[in-house]
XYZ file of C-alpha atoms in Angstrom:
336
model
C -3.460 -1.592 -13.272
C -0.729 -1.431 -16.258
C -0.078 -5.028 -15.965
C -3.871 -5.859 -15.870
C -4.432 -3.520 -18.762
C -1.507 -5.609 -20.712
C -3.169 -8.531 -19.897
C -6.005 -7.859 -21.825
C -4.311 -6.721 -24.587
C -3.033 -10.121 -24.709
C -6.026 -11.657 -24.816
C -7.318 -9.620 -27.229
C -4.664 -9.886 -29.702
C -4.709 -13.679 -28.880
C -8.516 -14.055 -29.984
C -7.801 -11.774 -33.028
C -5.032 -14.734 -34.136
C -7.603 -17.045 -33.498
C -10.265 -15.137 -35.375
C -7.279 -14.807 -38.144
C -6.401 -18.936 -38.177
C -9.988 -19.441 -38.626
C -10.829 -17.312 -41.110
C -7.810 -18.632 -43.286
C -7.768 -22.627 -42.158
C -8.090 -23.028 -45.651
C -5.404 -21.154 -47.298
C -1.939 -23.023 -47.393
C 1.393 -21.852 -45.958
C -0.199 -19.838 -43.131
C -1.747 -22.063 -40.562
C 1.286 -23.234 -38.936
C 2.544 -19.693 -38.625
C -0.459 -18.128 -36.778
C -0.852 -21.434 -34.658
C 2.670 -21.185 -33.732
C 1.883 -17.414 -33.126
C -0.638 -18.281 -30.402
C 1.117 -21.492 -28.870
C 4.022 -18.687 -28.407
C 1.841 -16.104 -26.517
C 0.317 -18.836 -24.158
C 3.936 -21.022 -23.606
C 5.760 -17.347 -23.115
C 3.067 -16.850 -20.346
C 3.640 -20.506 -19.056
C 7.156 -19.812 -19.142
C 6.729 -16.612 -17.107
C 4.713 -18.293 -14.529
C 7.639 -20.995 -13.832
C 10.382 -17.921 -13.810
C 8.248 -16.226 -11.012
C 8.244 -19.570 -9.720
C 11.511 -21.202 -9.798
C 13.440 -17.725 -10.235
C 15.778 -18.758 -13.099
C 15.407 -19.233 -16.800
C 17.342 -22.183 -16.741
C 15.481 -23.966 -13.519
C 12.299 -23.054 -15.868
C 14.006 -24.238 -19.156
C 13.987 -27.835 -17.294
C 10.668 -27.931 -16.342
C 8.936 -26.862 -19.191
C 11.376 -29.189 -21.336
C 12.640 -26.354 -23.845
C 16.358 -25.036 -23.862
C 17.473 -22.300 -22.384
C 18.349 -20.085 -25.530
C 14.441 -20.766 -26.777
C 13.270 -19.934 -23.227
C 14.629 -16.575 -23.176
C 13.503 -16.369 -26.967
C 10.094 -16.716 -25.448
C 10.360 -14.420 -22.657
C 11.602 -11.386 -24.760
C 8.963 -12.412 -27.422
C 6.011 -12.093 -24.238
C 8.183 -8.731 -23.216
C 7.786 -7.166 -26.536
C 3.849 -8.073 -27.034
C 3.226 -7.065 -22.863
C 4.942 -3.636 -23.890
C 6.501 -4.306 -20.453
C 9.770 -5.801 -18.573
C 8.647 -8.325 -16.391
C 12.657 -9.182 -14.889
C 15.401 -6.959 -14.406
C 18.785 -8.979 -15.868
C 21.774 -8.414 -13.425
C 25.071 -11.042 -12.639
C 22.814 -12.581 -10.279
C 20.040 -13.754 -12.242
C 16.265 -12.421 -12.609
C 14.324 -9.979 -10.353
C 10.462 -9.817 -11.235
C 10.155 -6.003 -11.927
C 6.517 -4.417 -9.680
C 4.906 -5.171 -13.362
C 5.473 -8.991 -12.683
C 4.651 -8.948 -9.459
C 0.868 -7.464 -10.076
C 0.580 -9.613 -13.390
C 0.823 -12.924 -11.648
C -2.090 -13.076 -10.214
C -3.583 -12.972 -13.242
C -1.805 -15.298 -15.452
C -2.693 -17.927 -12.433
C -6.285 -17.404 -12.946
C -5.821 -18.115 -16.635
C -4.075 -21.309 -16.025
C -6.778 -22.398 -13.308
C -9.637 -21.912 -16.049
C -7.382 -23.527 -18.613
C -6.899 -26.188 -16.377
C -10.882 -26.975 -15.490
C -11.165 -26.340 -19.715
C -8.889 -28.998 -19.881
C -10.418 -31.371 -17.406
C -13.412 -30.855 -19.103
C -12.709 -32.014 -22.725
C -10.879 -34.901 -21.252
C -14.244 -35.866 -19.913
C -16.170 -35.476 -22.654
C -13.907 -36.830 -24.872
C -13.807 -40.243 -22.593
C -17.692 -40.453 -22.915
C -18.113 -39.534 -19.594
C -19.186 -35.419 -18.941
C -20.317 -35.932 -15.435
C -17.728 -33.093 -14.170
C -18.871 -30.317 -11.772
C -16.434 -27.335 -10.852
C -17.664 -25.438 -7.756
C -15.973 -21.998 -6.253
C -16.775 -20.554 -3.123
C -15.957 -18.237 -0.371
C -13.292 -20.224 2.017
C -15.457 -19.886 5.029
C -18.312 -21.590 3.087
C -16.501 -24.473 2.306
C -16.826 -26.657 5.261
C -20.830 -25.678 5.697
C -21.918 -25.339 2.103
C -19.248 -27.397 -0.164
C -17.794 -30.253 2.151
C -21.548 -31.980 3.113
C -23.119 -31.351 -0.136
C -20.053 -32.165 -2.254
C -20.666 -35.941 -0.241
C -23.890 -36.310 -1.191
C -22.874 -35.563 -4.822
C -20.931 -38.740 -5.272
C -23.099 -41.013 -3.529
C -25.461 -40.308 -6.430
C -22.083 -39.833 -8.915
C -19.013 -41.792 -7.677
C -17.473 -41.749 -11.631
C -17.469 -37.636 -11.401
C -15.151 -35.570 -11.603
C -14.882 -32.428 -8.679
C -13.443 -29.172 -8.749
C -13.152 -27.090 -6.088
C -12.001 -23.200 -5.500
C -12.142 -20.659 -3.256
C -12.077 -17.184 -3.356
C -13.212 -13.620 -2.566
C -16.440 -13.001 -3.566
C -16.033 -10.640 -6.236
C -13.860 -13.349 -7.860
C -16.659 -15.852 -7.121
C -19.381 -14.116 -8.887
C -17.108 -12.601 -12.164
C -15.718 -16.595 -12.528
C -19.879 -17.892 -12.933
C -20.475 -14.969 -14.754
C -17.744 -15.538 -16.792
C -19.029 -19.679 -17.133
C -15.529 -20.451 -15.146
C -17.195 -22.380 -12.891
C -20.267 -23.802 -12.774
C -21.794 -23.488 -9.175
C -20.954 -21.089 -6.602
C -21.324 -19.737 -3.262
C -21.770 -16.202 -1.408
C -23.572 -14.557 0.670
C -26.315 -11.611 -0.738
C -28.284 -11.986 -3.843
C -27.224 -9.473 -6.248
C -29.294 -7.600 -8.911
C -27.535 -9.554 -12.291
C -29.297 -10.237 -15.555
C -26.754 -13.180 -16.009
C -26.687 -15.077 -12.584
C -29.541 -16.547 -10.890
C -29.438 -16.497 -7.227
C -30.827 -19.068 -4.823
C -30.933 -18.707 -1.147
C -30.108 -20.935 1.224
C -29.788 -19.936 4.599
C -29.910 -17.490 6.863
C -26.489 -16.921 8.760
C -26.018 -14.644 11.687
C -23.237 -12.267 13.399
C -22.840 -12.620 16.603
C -20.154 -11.885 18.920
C -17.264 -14.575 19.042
C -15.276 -15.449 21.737
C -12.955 -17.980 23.658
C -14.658 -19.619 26.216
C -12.618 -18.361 28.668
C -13.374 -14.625 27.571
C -15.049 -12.252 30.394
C -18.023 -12.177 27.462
C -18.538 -15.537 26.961
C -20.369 -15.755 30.169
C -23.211 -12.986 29.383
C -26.625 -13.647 27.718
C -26.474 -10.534 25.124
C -23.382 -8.154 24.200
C -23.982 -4.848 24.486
C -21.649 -1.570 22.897
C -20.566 -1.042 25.982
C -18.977 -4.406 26.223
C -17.389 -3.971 22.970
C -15.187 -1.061 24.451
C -11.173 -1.621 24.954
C -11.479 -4.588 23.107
C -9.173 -5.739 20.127
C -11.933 -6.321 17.101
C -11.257 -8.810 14.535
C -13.365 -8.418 11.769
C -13.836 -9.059 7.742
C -12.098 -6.916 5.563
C -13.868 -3.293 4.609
C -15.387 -3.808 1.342
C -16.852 -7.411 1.866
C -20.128 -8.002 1.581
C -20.164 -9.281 5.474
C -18.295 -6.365 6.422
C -20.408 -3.622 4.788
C -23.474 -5.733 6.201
C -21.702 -5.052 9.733
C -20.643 -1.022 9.069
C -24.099 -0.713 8.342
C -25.696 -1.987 11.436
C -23.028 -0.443 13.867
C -24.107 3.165 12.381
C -27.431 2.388 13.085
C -26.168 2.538 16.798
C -23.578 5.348 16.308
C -21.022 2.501 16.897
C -17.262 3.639 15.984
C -15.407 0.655 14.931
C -11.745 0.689 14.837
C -11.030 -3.074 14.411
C -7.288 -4.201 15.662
C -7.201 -7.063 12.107
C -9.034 -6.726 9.463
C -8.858 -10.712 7.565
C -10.805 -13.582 6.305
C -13.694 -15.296 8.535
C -11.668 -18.408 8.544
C -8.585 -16.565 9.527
C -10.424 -14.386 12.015
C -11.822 -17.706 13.842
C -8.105 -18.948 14.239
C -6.990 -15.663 15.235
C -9.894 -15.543 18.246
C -8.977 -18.881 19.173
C -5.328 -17.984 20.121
C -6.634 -15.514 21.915
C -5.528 -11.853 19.966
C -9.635 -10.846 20.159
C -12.790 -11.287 19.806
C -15.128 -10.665 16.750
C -18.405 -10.148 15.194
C -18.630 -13.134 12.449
C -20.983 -15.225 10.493
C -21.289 -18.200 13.265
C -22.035 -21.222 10.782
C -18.911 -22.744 11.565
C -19.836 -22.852 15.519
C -23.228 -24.565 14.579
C -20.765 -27.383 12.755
C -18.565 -27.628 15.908
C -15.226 -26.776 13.717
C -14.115 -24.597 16.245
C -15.503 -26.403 20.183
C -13.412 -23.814 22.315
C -15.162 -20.688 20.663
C -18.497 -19.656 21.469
C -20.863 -17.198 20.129
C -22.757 -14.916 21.779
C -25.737 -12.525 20.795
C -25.283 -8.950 20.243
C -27.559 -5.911 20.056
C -27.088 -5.796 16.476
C -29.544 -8.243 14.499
C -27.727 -8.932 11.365
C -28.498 -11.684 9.482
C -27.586 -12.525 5.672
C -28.575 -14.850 3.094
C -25.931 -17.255 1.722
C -26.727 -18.382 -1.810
C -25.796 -20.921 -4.082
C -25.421 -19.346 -7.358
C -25.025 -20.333 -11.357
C -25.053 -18.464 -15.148
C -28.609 -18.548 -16.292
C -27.412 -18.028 -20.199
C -25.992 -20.917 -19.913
C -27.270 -24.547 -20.000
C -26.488 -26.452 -16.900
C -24.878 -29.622 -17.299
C -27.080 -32.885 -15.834
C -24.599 -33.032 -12.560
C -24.696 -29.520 -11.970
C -28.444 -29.256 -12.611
C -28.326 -32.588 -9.961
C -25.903 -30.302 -7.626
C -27.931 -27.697 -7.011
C -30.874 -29.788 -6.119
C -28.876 -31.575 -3.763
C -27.903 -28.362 -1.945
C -31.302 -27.121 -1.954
C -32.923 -30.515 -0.262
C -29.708 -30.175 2.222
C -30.216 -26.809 3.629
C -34.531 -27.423 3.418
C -33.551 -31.112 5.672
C -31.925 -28.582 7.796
C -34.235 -25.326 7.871
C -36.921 -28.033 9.137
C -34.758 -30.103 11.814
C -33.883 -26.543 13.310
């Protein structure tokens, strides 16, 4: 939380350089200053990155293509405007501190939406804009992103793709944010900034090897689901809390053996640790041929969406994306 919190600050005292170099472009003798001010704050960061990376200032000195006296110039100048120590010095070398260690996740989702920022302008300053950057849930990616993503460049072979995945919290603050420009998750949320469209229906149902004692019955009931090992999502997903809430409904106790991802939980049920009760799109796709799902007393369905910032204008790709995925999944809601 302190490293998050020192995060911002740097952001915030970033913009307020920028709001300073704008406000005196003009004036003479201070421009270079502030801009080196700001290229300082954002190359100490860079520089921090490759440290956590490569483990040495020197290693890190090489890569970025600075020496080494101006590389630790930059780290103790990041240090000092952080408020924190990000390594501990010993003969040995560096050792990211616990402040490091929770403040890299950050800094690499500031370099990921530099880098799309990036990718971006070089589009638009080459005449050509057609660039879409998508995010989704990794589970989605093979039956939302992969077919759709196809279609896309039959209809734009010069664009330019980007695609992420991540948790869905992430998901929806990057389009919020204007990070991304598409993405995908399941459940429509109340938002005056994002505009939701449904897709699809998905189901749980009960997965299992096809060798498994349950892969043989017609319906699962909570009896079956005794002295099993569960693998389910992780508490506090949307698919999860989707799941706690139908299993109270039936006074259902649920002490799952792993708790992970839906792709991770599909690979861990195919080598045979468990079974679980997952969103079964990727068995409709035949990703996984010796899993099989079976129904369950529960009937849980949810909605996976496709969603995208309403305050902002969509670009004519994205606006083409979206239209794409919303023919695809209709094609498909009438074939079934």
């Amino acid at each position: 939380m302190a490293a998050t919190k020192a995060f911002c600050r740097l952001v915030l005292r970033t913009k307020r350089l920028l709001g300073v170099y704008r406000e005196t472009k003009q004036t003479d003798g201070h421009n270079s200053r502030i801009e080196k001010q700001m290229k300082a704050s954002i190359r100490g960061l860079e520089l921090f990155r490759s440290i956590m990376l490569t483990g040495s200032i020197s290693k890190s000195s090489v890569e970025l293509n600075i020496s080494q006296p101006t590389a630790s110039g930059l780290l103790k100048r990041l240090e000092d405007s952080l408020g924190l120590i990000l390594f501990e010095r010993s003969a040995f070398g560096l050792s990211p501190t616990p402040e490091a260690i929770k403040l890299l996740p950050e800094v690499d989702r500031m370099f990921q939406h530099l880098d799309h920022v990036q990718t971006k302008i070089a589009n638009i300053a080459e005449g050509d804009s057609a660039f879409l950057s998508v995010q989704s849930l990794p589970s989605m990616s093979q039956h939302f992103v992969a077919p759709t993503i196809k279609i896309l460049c039959e209809h734009f072979p010069k664009a330019t793709i980007s695609i992420h995945s991540g948790q869905s919290s992430q998901v929806v603050n990057s389009i919020r944010m204007g990070a991304f420009d598409v993405g995908f998750v399941y459940g429509a949320r109340e938002n005056s900034t994002l505009e939701y469209i449904p897709l699809k229906k998905i189901k749980f149902e009960c997965v299992v090897r096809a060798d498994h004692r349950l892969a043989q019955k017609s319906h699962v009931e909570p009896s079956d689901l005794l002295n099993e090992d569960l693998i389910l999502n992780r508490s506090g997903t949307y698919l999860r809390n989707a799941l706690n809430r139908a299993l109270r409904q039936h006074d259902i106790p649920v002490s799952p053996k792993v708790e992970t991802g839906t792709l991770q939980a599909y690979d861990l049920i195919n080598s045979g640790i468990g079974i679980g009760i997952l969103d079964t799109s990727l068995l409709s796709d035949n990703h996984y041929p010796d899993l099989v799902a079976v129904p369950t007393f529960m009937n849980i369905e949810v909605e996976a969406c496709a969603i995208f910032n309403k305050t902002t204008p969509l670009s004519r790709v994205a606006h083409q994306y979206l239209t794409i995925v919303q023919d695809f999944f209709n094609s498909a809601g009438k074939a079934d």
